[in-house]
PDB file of C-alpha atoms in Angstrom:
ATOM      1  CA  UNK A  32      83.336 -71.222-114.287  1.00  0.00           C
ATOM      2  CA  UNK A  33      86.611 -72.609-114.059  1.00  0.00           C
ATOM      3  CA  UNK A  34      88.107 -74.992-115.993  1.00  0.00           C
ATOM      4  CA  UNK A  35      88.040 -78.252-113.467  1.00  0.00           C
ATOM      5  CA  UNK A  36      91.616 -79.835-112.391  1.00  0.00           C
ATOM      6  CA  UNK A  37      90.622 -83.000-113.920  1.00  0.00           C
ATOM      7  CA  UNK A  38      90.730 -81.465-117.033  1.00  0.00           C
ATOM      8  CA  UNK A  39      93.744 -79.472-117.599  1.00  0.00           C
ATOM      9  CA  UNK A  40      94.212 -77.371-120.843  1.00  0.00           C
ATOM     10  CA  UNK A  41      96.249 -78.214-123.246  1.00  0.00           C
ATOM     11  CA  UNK A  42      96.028 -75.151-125.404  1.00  0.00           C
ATOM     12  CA  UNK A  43      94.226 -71.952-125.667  1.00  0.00           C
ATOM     13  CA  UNK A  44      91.523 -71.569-127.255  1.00  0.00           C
ATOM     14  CA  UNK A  45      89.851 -68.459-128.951  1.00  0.00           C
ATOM     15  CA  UNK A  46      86.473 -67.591-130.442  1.00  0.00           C
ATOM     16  CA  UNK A  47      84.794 -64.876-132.420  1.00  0.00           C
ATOM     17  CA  UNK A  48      81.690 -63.607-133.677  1.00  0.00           C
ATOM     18  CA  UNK A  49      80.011 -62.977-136.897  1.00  0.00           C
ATOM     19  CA  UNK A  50      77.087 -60.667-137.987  1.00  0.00           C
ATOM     20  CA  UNK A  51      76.622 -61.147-141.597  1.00  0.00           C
ATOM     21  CA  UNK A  52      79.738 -60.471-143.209  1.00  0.00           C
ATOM     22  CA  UNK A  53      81.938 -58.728-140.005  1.00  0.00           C
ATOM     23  CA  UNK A  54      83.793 -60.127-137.872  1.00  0.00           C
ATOM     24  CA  UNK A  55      85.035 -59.601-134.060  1.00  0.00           C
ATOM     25  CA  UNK A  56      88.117 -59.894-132.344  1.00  0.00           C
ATOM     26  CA  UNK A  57      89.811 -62.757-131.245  1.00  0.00           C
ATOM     27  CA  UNK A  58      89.495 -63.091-127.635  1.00  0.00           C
ATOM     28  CA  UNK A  59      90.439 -66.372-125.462  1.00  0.00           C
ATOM     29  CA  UNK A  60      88.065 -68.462-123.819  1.00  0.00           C
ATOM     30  CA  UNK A  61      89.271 -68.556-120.495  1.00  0.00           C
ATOM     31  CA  UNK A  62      86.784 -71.432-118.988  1.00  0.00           C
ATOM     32  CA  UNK A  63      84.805 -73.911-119.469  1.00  0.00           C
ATOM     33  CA  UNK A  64      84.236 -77.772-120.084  1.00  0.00           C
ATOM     34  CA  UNK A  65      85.820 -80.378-122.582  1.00  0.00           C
ATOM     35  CA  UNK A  66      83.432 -81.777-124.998  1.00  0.00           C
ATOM     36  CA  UNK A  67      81.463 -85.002-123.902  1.00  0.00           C
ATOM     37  CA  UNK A  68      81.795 -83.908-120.312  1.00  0.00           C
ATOM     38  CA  UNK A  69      78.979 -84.476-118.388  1.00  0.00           C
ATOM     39  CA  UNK A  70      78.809 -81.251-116.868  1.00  0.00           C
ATOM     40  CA  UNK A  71      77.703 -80.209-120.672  1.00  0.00           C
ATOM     41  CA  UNK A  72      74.141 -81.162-120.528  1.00  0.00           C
ATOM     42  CA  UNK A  73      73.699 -79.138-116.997  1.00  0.00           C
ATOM     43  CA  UNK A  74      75.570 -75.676-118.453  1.00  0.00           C
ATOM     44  CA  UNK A  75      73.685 -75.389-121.737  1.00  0.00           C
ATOM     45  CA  UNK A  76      70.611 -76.026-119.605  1.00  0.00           C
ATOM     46  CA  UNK A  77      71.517 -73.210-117.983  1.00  0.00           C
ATOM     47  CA  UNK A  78      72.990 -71.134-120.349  1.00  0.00           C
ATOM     48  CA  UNK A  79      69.549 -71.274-122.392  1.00  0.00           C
ATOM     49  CA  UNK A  80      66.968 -71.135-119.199  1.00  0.00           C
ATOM     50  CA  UNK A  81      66.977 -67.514-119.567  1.00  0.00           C
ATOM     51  CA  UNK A  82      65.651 -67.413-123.270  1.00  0.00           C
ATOM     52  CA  UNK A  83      63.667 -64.294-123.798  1.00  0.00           C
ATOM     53  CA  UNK A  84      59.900 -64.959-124.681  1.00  0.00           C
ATOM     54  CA  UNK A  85      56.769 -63.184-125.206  1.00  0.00           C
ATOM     55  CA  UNK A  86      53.199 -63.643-126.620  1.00  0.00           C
ATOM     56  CA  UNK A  87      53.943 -63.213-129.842  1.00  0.00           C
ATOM     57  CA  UNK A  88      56.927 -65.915-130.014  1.00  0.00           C
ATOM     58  CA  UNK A  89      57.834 -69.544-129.660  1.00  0.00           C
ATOM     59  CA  UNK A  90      61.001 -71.172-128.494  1.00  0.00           C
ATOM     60  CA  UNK A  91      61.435 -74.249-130.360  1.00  0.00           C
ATOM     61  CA  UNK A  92      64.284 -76.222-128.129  1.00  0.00           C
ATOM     62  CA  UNK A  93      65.906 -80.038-128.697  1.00  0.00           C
ATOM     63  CA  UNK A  94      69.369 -80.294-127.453  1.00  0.00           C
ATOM     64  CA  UNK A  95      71.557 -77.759-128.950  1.00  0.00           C
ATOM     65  CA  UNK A  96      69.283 -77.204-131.477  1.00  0.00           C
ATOM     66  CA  UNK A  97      66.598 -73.548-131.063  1.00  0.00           C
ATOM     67  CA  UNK A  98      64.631 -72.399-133.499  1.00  0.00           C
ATOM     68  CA  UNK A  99      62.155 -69.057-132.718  1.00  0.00           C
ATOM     69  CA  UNK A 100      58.810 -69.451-133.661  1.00  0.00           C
ATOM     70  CA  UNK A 101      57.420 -65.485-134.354  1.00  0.00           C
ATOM     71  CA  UNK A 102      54.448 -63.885-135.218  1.00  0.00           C
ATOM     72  CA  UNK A 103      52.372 -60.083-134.866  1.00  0.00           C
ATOM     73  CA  UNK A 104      49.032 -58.962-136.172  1.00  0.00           C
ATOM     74  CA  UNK A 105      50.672 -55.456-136.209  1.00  0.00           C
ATOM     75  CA  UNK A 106      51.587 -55.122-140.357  1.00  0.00           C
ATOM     76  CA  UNK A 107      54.349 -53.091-139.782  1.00  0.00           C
ATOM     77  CA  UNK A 108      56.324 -55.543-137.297  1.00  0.00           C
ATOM     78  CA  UNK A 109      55.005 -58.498-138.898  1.00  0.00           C
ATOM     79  CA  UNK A 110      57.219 -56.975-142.975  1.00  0.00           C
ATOM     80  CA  UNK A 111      60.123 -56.344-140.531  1.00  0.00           C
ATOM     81  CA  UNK A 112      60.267 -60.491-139.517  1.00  0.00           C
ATOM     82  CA  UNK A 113      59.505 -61.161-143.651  1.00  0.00           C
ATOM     83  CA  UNK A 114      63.147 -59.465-144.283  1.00  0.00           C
ATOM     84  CA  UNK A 115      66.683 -61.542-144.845  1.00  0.00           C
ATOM     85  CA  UNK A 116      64.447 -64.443-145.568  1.00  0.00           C
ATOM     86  CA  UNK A 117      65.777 -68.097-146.624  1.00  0.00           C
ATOM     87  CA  UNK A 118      64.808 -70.262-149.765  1.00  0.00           C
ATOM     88  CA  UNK A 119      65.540 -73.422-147.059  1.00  0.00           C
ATOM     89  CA  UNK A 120      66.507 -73.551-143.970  1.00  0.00           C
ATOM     90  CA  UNK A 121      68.177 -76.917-141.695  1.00  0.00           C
ATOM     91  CA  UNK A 122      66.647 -77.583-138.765  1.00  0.00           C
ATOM     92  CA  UNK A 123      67.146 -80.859-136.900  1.00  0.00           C
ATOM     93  CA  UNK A 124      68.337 -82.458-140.148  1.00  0.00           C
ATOM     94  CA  UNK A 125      64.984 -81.780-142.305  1.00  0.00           C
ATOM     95  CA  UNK A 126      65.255 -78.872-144.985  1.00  0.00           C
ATOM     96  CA  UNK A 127      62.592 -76.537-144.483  1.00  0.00           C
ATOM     97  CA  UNK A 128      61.695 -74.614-147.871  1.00  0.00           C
ATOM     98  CA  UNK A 129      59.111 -72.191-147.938  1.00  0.00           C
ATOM     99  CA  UNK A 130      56.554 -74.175-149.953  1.00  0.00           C
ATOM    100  CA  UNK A 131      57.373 -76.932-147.755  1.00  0.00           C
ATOM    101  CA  UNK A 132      56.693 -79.609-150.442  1.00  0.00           C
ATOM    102  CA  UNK A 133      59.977 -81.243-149.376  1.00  0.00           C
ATOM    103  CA  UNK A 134      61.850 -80.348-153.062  1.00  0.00           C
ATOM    104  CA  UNK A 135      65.090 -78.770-151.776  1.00  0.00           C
ATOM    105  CA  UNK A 136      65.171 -81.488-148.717  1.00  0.00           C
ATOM    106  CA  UNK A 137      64.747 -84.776-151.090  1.00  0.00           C
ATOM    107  CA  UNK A 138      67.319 -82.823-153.808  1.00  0.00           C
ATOM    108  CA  UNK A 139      70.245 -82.303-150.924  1.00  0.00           C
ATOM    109  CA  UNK A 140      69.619 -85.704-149.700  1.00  0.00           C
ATOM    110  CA  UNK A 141      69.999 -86.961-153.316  1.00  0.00           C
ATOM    111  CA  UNK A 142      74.073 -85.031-153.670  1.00  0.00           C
ATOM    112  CA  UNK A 143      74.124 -86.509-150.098  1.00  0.00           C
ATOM    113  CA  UNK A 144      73.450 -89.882-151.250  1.00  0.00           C
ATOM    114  CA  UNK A 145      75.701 -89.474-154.660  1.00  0.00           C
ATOM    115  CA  UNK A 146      78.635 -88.627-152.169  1.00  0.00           C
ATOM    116  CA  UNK A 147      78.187 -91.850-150.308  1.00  0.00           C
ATOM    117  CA  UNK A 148      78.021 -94.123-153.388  1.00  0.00           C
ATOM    118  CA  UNK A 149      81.246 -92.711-154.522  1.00  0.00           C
ATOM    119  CA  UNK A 150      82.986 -92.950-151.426  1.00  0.00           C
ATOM    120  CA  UNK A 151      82.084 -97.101-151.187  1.00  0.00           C
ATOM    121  CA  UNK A 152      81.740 -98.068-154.818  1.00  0.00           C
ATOM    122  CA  UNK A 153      84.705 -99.423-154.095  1.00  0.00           C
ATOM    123  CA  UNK A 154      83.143-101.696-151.793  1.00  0.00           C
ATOM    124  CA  UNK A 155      79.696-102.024-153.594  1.00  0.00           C
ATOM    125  CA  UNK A 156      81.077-102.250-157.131  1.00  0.00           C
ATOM    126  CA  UNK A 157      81.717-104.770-159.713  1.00  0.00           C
ATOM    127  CA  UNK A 158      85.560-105.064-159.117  1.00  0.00           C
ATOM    128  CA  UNK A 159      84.660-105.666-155.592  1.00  0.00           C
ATOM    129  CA  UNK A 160      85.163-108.919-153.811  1.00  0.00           C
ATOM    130  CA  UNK A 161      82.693-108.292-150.991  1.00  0.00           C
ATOM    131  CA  UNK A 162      79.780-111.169-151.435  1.00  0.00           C
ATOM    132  CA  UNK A 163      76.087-109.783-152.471  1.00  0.00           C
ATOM    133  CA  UNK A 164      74.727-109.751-148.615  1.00  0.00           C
ATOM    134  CA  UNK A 165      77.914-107.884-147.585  1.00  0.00           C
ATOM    135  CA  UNK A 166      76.913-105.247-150.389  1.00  0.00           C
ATOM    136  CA  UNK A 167      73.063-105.252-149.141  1.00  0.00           C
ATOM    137  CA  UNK A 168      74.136-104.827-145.725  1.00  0.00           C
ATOM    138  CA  UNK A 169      76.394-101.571-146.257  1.00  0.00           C
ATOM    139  CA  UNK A 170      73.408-100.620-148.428  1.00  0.00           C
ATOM    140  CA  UNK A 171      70.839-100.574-146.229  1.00  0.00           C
ATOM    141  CA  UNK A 172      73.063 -99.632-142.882  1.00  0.00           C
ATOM    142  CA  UNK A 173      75.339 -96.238-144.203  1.00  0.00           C
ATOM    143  CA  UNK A 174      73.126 -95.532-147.728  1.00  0.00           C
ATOM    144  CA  UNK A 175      69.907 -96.039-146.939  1.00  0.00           C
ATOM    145  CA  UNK A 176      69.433 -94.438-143.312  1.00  0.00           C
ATOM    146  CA  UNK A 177      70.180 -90.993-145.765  1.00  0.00           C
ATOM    147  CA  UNK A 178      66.857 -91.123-147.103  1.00  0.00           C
ATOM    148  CA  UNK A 179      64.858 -92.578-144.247  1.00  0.00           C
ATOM    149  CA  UNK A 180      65.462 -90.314-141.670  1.00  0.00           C
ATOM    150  CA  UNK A 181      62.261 -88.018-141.618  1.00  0.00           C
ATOM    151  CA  UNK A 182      60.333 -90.136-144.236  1.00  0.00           C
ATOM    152  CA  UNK A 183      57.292 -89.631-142.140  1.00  0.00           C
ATOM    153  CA  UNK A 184      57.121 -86.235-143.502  1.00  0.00           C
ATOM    154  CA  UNK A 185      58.948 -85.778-146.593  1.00  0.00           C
ATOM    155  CA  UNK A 186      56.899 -88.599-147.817  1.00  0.00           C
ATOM    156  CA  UNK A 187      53.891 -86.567-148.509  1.00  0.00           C
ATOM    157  CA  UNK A 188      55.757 -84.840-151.069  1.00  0.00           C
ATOM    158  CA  UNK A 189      54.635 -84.993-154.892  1.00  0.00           C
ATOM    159  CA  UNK A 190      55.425 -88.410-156.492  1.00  0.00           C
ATOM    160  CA  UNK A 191      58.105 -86.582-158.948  1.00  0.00           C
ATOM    161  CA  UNK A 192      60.053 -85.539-155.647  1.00  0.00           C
ATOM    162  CA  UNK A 193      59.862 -89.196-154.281  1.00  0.00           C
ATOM    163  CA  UNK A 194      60.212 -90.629-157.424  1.00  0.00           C
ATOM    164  CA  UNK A 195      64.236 -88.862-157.278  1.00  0.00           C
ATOM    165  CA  UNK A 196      65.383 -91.154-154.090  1.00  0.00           C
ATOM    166  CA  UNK A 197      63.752 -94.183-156.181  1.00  0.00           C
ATOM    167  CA  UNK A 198      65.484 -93.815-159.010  1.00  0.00           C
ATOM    168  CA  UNK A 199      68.588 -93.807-156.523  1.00  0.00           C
ATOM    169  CA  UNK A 200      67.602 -96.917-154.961  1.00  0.00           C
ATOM    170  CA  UNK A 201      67.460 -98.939-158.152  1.00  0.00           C
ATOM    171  CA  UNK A 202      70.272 -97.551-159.742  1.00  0.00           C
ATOM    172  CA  UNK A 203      72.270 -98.776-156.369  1.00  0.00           C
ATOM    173  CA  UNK A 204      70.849-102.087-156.560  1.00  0.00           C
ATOM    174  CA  UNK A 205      72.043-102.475-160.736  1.00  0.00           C
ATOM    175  CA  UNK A 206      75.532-101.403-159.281  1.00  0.00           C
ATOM    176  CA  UNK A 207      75.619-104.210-156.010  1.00  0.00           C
ATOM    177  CA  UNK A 208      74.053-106.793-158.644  1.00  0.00           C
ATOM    178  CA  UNK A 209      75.990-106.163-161.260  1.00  0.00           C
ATOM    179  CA  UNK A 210      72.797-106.640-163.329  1.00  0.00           C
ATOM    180  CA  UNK A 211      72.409-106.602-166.873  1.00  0.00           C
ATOM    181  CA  UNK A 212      70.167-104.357-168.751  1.00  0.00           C
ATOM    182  CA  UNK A 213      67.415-106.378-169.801  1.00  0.00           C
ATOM    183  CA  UNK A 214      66.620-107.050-165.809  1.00  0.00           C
ATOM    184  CA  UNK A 215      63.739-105.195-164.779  1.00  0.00           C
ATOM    185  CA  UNK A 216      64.630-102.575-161.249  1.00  0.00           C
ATOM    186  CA  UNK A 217      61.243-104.986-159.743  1.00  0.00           C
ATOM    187  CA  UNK A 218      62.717-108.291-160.174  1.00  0.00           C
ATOM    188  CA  UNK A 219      66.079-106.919-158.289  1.00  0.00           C
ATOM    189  CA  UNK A 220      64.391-105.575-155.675  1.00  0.00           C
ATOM    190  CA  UNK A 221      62.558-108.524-155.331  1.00  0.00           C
ATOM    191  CA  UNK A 222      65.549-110.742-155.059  1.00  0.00           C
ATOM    192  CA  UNK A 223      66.974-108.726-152.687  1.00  0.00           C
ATOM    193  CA  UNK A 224      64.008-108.495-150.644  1.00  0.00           C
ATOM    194  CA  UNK A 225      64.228-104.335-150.413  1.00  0.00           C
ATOM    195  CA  UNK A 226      60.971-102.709-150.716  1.00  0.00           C
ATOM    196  CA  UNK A 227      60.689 -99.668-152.898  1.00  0.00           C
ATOM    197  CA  UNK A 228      61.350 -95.715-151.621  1.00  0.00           C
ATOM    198  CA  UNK A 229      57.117 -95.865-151.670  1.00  0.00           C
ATOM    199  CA  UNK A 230      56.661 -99.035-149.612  1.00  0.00           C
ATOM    200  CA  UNK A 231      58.994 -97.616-147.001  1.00  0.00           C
ATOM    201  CA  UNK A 232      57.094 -94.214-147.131  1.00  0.00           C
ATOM    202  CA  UNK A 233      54.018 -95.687-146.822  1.00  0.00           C
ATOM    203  CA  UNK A 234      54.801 -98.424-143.313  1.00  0.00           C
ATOM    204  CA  UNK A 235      57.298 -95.620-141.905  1.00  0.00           C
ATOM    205  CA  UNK A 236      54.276 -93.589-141.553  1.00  0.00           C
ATOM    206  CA  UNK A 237      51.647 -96.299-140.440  1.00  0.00           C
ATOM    207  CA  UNK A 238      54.077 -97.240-137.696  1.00  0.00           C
ATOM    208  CA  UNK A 239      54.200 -93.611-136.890  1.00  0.00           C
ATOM    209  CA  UNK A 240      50.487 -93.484-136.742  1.00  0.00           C
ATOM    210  CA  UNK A 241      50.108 -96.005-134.508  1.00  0.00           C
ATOM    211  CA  UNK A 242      53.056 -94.362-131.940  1.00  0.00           C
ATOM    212  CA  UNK A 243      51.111 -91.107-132.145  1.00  0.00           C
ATOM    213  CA  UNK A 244      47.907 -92.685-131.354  1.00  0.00           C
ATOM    214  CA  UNK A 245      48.901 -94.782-127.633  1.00  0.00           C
ATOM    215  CA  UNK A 246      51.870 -91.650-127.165  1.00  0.00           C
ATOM    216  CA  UNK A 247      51.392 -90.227-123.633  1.00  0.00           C
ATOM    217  CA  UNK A 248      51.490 -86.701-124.822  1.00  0.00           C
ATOM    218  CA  UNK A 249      48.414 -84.951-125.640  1.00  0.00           C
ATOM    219  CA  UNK A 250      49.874 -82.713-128.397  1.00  0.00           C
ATOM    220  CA  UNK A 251      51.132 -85.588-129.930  1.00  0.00           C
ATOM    221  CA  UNK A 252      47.886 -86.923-130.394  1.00  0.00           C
ATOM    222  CA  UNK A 253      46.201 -83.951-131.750  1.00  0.00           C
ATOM    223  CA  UNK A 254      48.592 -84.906-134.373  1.00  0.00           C
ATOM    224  CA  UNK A 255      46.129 -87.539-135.538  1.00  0.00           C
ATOM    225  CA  UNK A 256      42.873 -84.845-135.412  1.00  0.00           C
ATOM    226  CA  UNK A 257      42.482 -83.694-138.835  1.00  0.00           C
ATOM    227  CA  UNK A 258      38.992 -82.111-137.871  1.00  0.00           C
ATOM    228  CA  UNK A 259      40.580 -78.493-138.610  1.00  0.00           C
ATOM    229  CA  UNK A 260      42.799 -78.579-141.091  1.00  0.00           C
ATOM    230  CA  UNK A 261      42.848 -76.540-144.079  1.00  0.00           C
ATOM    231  CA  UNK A 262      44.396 -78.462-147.280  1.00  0.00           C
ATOM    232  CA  UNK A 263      45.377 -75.945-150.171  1.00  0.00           C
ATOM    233  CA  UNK A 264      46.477 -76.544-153.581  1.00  0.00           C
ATOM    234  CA  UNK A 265      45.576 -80.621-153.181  1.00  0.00           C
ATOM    235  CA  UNK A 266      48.690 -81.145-151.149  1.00  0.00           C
ATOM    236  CA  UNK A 267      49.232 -84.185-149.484  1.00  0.00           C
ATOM    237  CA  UNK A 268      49.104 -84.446-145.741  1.00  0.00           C
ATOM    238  CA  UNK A 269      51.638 -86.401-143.522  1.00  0.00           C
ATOM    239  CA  UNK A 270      48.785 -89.298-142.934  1.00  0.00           C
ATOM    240  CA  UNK A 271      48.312 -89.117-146.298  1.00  0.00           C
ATOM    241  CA  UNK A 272      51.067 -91.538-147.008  1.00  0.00           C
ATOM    242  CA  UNK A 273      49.143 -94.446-145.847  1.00  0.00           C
ATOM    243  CA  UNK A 274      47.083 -94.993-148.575  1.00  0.00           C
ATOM    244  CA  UNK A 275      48.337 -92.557-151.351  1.00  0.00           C
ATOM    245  CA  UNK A 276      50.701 -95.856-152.294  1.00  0.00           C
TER     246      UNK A 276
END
């Protein structure tokens, strides 16, 4: 497809491809759409309709995002897929470890959340002249979204794992307050009316609950069945959360 009239091109612009560590040649992109267009949507759509799929595979899609769900009761096939395997993978913002007991997801959350108190101590420091609810606000709309996206899930991790973003929390809260030592993390929190990394956890997922329960999707509800599952090694379950804390 051409590029449209209404969008004329400013420059050219080239791509190439990578397998592992080789690269391709440069070769222009002669078409296409500007991002944000709203002819976007329609192309990926489809560009992706055609996805190759079989019995033994999944296709995983949300937006951009595609992730290929595979399995095979034939050995042989089934050591091929186990090769060039991941610790982690990132998949719609959750890290996805091989354990999946959350570790590596709550750890790069925690440098994310380091990164972010750097860039606005400025702002939620001592030498700051912000007031205290201008501090709580930038808090709890840039920090703490960080650590609450996905808390449905990563909550049922093992108390050590959760205990990492609460020892964030209150160590934020000393630097907004400017508190002195002999103030307890509770009373702060209780001041500042912020309920801990466990309270959070443990409404996120009762809310969650209650969306799976009235959702309109069957599969979403099956969510709830717990009839047939299989817990190992006294892991915690998603549902869990609602009365582990």
């Amino acid at each position: 497809m051409e590029n449209s009239p209404n969008y004329p091109n400013t420059k050219t612009r080239y791509f190439i491809v990578k397998q592992n560590d080789t690269l391709s040649e440069l070769h222009p992109i002669k078409s296409g759409v500007p991002q944000g267009s709203v002819l976007g949507p329609v192309l990926y759509t489809l560009y992706t309709a055609d996805l190759s799929t079989t019995e033994q595979t999944t296709t995983a899609t949300f937006a951009d995002n595609t992730a290929i769900i595979a399995s095979h009761s034939n050995p042989t096939i089934s050591d091929l897929v186990q090769e060039n395997l991941y610790d982690s993978v990132k998949y719609l913002g959750m890290h996805l470890d091989s354990k999946l007991n959350w570790k590596h997801h709550i750890w790069q959350k925690r440098k994310q959340l380091g990164l972010q108190l750097r860039k606005y101590y400025w702002l939620l420091g001592p030498n700051s002249k912000l007031s205290l609810n201008s501090k709580v606000t930038i808090y709890k709309s840039i920090l703490k979204p960080v650590w609450t996206y996905g808390i449905q899930l990563w909550g049922s991790s093992a108390n050590s794992n959760v205990e990492i973003l609460e020892r964030f929390q209150s160590k934020t809260l000393r630097i907004i307050t400017n508190s002195p030592w002999y103030i307890t993390n509770k009373n702060i929190s209780k001041d500042l009316e912020i309920p801990s990394v466990k309270s959070v956890v443990k409404s996120s997922t009762a809310k969650y609950s209650e969306k799976l329960q009235f959702h309109p999707n069957i599969l979403a509800n099956e969510l709830l069945n717990e009839e047939h599952d299989l817990r190992r090694l006294k892991r915690f379950k998603p549902l869990d959360n609602i009365t582990r804390f």
